[in-house]
Amino acid sequence: MARVITVDGPSGSGKGTLARLVAGRLGWHCLDSGALYRLLGLAVERSGIGFDDPEGVAALARGMQVEFRGDAIYLDGGDVSLLIRTETAGNNASKVAAIPAVREALLQWQRDYARPPGLVADGRDMGSVVFPAAEVKIFLDASAGERANRRYKQLKEKGLDAKLSDLIAEIEERDARDRNRSVAPLMAPDGALVVDSTALSITEVLDLVLERVRGAFPDTAI
Ligand code: C5P
């Protein structure tokens, strides 16, 4: 059994960056589970199937061909790395993510990423549903305003267009959908280290998390 560290939190909390840094320090694999929901949102848009057709969307989830090559992400053979990072893609992701049959279709797929020596997985339900036995669980939060600010900078750096007021509104809408859905709602799992990163740098967050990781895996060089 591979060791697992989960990093959950709302949109823009910095969990993706944190997960990649922790995986890099340990030399472990990394799973960006949000990318799977983003890819499915894009596949739905392209297919002409409606977001209101749960069975059709779940069938697409079961059939989509996904490949992670370094930092690039391919859907059915095409590079969609940038396309899936837009706010529209994030919103579409949260629509398909609220469909129980979709979560069921992606469950084993995500679990298969847990390979030796270990996996750092980030998302909304990594510690609560996908990897409930994970040795280390982190819940990373930050205020909605701060998260929108960070997203704004990220998008600008990628050359994508964005308006801060729209981002705040979209983040709040997405948070509400993710927290209130009936299946696998966003929440801090039992036993998680809860970190509010609103006023912390990524280095400060990383230090707190690595301290927890060292405690859980005393035999691992970090
Ligand atoms: O993390 P990211 O912003 O890429 O996730 C996009 C959307 O995918 C989230 O708003 C959420 O609705 C959904 N998601 C999820 N469960 C996960 C990861 C992402 O429901 N484990």
PDB file of N, CA, C and O in Angstrom, residues 2-5 19-20 22-24 26-32 112-122:
ATOM      1  N   ALA A   2       0.567   2.165  -0.923  1.00  0.00           N
ATOM      2  CA  ALA A   2       1.316   3.427  -0.968  1.00  0.00           C
ATOM      3  C   ALA A   2       0.864   4.329   0.175  1.00  0.00           C
ATOM      4  O   ALA A   2      -0.269   4.259   0.633  1.00  0.00           O
ATOM      5  N   ARG A   3       1.767   5.176   0.605  1.00  0.00           N
ATOM      6  CA  ARG A   3       1.407   6.179   1.614  1.00  0.00           C
ATOM      7  C   ARG A   3       0.683   7.322   0.926  1.00  0.00           C
ATOM      8  O   ARG A   3       0.959   7.618  -0.241  1.00  0.00           O
ATOM      9  N   VAL A   4      -0.213   7.964   1.663  1.00  0.00           N
ATOM     10  CA  VAL A   4      -1.003   9.034   1.042  1.00  0.00           C
ATOM     11  C   VAL A   4      -1.094  10.253   1.953  1.00  0.00           C
ATOM     12  O   VAL A   4      -1.296  10.133   3.162  1.00  0.00           O
ATOM     13  N   ILE A   5      -0.920  11.434   1.331  1.00  0.00           N
ATOM     14  CA  ILE A   5      -1.156  12.719   1.996  1.00  0.00           C
ATOM     15  C   ILE A   5      -2.262  13.408   1.208  1.00  0.00           C
ATOM     16  O   ILE A   5      -2.187  13.490  -0.022  1.00  0.00           O
ATOM     17  N   ALA A  19       0.429  20.975  -2.726  1.00  0.00           N
ATOM     18  CA  ALA A  19       0.544  19.540  -3.014  1.00  0.00           C
ATOM     19  C   ALA A  19       1.768  19.259  -3.883  1.00  0.00           C
ATOM     20  O   ALA A  19       2.518  18.305  -3.633  1.00  0.00           O
ATOM     21  N   ARG A  20       1.994  20.118  -4.880  1.00  0.00           N
ATOM     22  CA  ARG A  20       3.153  19.898  -5.765  1.00  0.00           C
ATOM     23  C   ARG A  20       4.466  20.066  -4.998  1.00  0.00           C
ATOM     24  O   ARG A  20       5.418  19.311  -5.188  1.00  0.00           O
ATOM     25  N   VAL A  22       4.970  19.634  -1.720  1.00  0.00           N
ATOM     26  CA  VAL A  22       5.157  18.517  -0.779  1.00  0.00           C
ATOM     27  C   VAL A  22       5.592  17.260  -1.556  1.00  0.00           C
ATOM     28  O   VAL A  22       6.538  16.566  -1.159  1.00  0.00           O
ATOM     29  N   ALA A  23       4.933  17.004  -2.695  1.00  0.00           N
ATOM     30  CA  ALA A  23       5.292  15.830  -3.500  1.00  0.00           C
ATOM     31  C   ALA A  23       6.739  15.942  -3.985  1.00  0.00           C
ATOM     32  O   ALA A  23       7.488  14.959  -3.989  1.00  0.00           O
ATOM     33  N   GLY A  24       7.151  17.159  -4.364  1.00  0.00           N
ATOM     34  CA  GLY A  24       8.522  17.378  -4.832  1.00  0.00           C
ATOM     35  C   GLY A  24       9.530  17.093  -3.728  1.00  0.00           C
ATOM     36  O   GLY A  24      10.558  16.448  -3.962  1.00  0.00           O
ATOM     37  N   LEU A  26       9.197  15.135  -1.206  1.00  0.00           N
ATOM     38  CA  LEU A  26       9.226  13.718  -0.837  1.00  0.00           C
ATOM     39  C   LEU A  26       9.628  12.814  -2.002  1.00  0.00           C
ATOM     40  O   LEU A  26       9.962  11.646  -1.792  1.00  0.00           O
ATOM     41  N   GLY A  27       9.531  13.333  -3.228  1.00  0.00           N
ATOM     42  CA  GLY A  27       9.748  12.485  -4.403  1.00  0.00           C
ATOM     43  C   GLY A  27       8.559  11.549  -4.640  1.00  0.00           C
ATOM     44  O   GLY A  27       8.729  10.433  -5.119  1.00  0.00           O
ATOM     45  N   TRP A  28       7.365  12.017  -4.277  1.00  0.00           N
ATOM     46  CA  TRP A  28       6.153  11.202  -4.421  1.00  0.00           C
ATOM     47  C   TRP A  28       5.368  11.642  -5.658  1.00  0.00           C
ATOM     48  O   TRP A  28       5.626  12.682  -6.247  1.00  0.00           O
ATOM     49  N   HIS A  29       4.354  10.839  -6.014  1.00  0.00           N
ATOM     50  CA  HIS A  29       3.440  11.191  -7.104  1.00  0.00           C
ATOM     51  C   HIS A  29       2.464  12.256  -6.623  1.00  0.00           C
ATOM     52  O   HIS A  29       2.251  12.436  -5.419  1.00  0.00           O
ATOM     53  N   CYS A  30       1.841  12.921  -7.601  1.00  0.00           N
ATOM     54  CA  CYS A  30       0.910  13.993  -7.274  1.00  0.00           C
ATOM     55  C   CYS A  30      -0.381  13.791  -8.079  1.00  0.00           C
ATOM     56  O   CYS A  30      -0.321  13.441  -9.259  1.00  0.00           O
ATOM     57  N   LEU A  31      -1.536  13.974  -7.452  1.00  0.00           N
ATOM     58  CA  LEU A  31      -2.810  13.912  -8.186  1.00  0.00           C
ATOM     59  C   LEU A  31      -3.571  15.220  -8.004  1.00  0.00           C
ATOM     60  O   LEU A  31      -3.902  15.593  -6.873  1.00  0.00           O
ATOM     61  N   ASP A  32      -3.845  15.891  -9.128  1.00  0.00           N
ATOM     62  CA  ASP A  32      -4.669  17.096  -9.130  1.00  0.00           C
ATOM     63  C   ASP A  32      -6.079  16.636  -9.507  1.00  0.00           C
ATOM     64  O   ASP A  32      -6.428  16.593 -10.684  1.00  0.00           O
ATOM     65  N   ASP A 112      -6.365   4.726  -8.092  1.00  0.00           N
ATOM     66  CA  ASP A 112      -5.281   4.049  -8.812  1.00  0.00           C
ATOM     67  C   ASP A 112      -4.004   4.898  -8.881  1.00  0.00           C
ATOM     68  O   ASP A 112      -2.946   4.388  -9.233  1.00  0.00           O
ATOM     69  N   TYR A 113      -4.113   6.184  -8.570  1.00  0.00           N
ATOM     70  CA  TYR A 113      -2.911   7.032  -8.547  1.00  0.00           C
ATOM     71  C   TYR A 113      -2.050   6.785  -7.310  1.00  0.00           C
ATOM     72  O   TYR A 113      -0.912   7.255  -7.236  1.00  0.00           O
ATOM     73  N   ALA A 114      -2.573   6.094  -6.339  1.00  0.00           N
ATOM     74  CA  ALA A 114      -1.810   5.812  -5.112  1.00  0.00           C
ATOM     75  C   ALA A 114      -0.818   4.692  -5.383  1.00  0.00           C
ATOM     76  O   ALA A 114      -1.167   3.516  -5.346  1.00  0.00           O
ATOM     77  N   ARG A 115       0.397   5.092  -5.757  1.00  0.00           N
ATOM     78  CA  ARG A 115       1.441   4.108  -6.070  1.00  0.00           C
ATOM     79  C   ARG A 115       2.674   4.421  -5.249  1.00  0.00           C
ATOM     80  O   ARG A 115       2.908   5.593  -4.908  1.00  0.00           O
ATOM     81  N   PRO A 116       3.496   3.398  -4.930  1.00  0.00           N
ATOM     82  CA  PRO A 116       4.718   3.631  -4.167  1.00  0.00           C
ATOM     83  C   PRO A 116       5.633   4.619  -4.879  1.00  0.00           C
ATOM     84  O   PRO A 116       5.623   4.630  -6.119  1.00  0.00           O
ATOM     85  N   PRO A 117       6.428   5.424  -4.201  1.00  0.00           N
ATOM     86  CA  PRO A 117       6.524   5.399  -2.735  1.00  0.00           C
ATOM     87  C   PRO A 117       5.373   6.110  -2.032  1.00  0.00           C
ATOM     88  O   PRO A 117       5.137   5.861  -0.844  1.00  0.00           O
ATOM     89  N   GLY A 118       4.609   6.961  -2.734  1.00  0.00           N
ATOM     90  CA  GLY A 118       3.504   7.631  -2.066  1.00  0.00           C
ATOM     91  C   GLY A 118       2.833   8.633  -2.982  1.00  0.00           C
ATOM     92  O   GLY A 118       3.329   8.914  -4.084  1.00  0.00           O
ATOM     93  N   LEU A 119       1.687   9.133  -2.529  1.00  0.00           N
ATOM     94  CA  LEU A 119       0.902  10.064  -3.343  1.00  0.00           C
ATOM     95  C   LEU A 119       0.485  11.270  -2.503  1.00  0.00           C
ATOM     96  O   LEU A 119       0.084  11.127  -1.343  1.00  0.00           O
ATOM     97  N   VAL A 120       0.594  12.446  -3.111  1.00  0.00           N
ATOM     98  CA  VAL A 120       0.005  13.648  -2.511  1.00  0.00           C
ATOM     99  C   VAL A 120      -1.164  14.028  -3.416  1.00  0.00           C
ATOM    100  O   VAL A 120      -0.972  14.285  -4.609  1.00  0.00           O
ATOM    101  N   ALA A 121      -2.389  13.996  -2.877  1.00  0.00           N
ATOM    102  CA  ALA A 121      -3.586  14.215  -3.698  1.00  0.00           C
ATOM    103  C   ALA A 121      -4.317  15.459  -3.230  1.00  0.00           C
ATOM    104  O   ALA A 121      -4.579  15.610  -2.036  1.00  0.00           O
ATOM    105  N   ASP A 122      -4.639  16.351  -4.167  1.00  0.00           N
ATOM    106  CA  ASP A 122      -5.382  17.548  -3.751  1.00  0.00           C
ATOM    107  C   ASP A 122      -6.758  17.614  -4.396  1.00  0.00           C
ATOM    108  O   ASP A 122      -6.962  17.114  -5.493  1.00  0.00           O
TER     109      ASP A 122
END
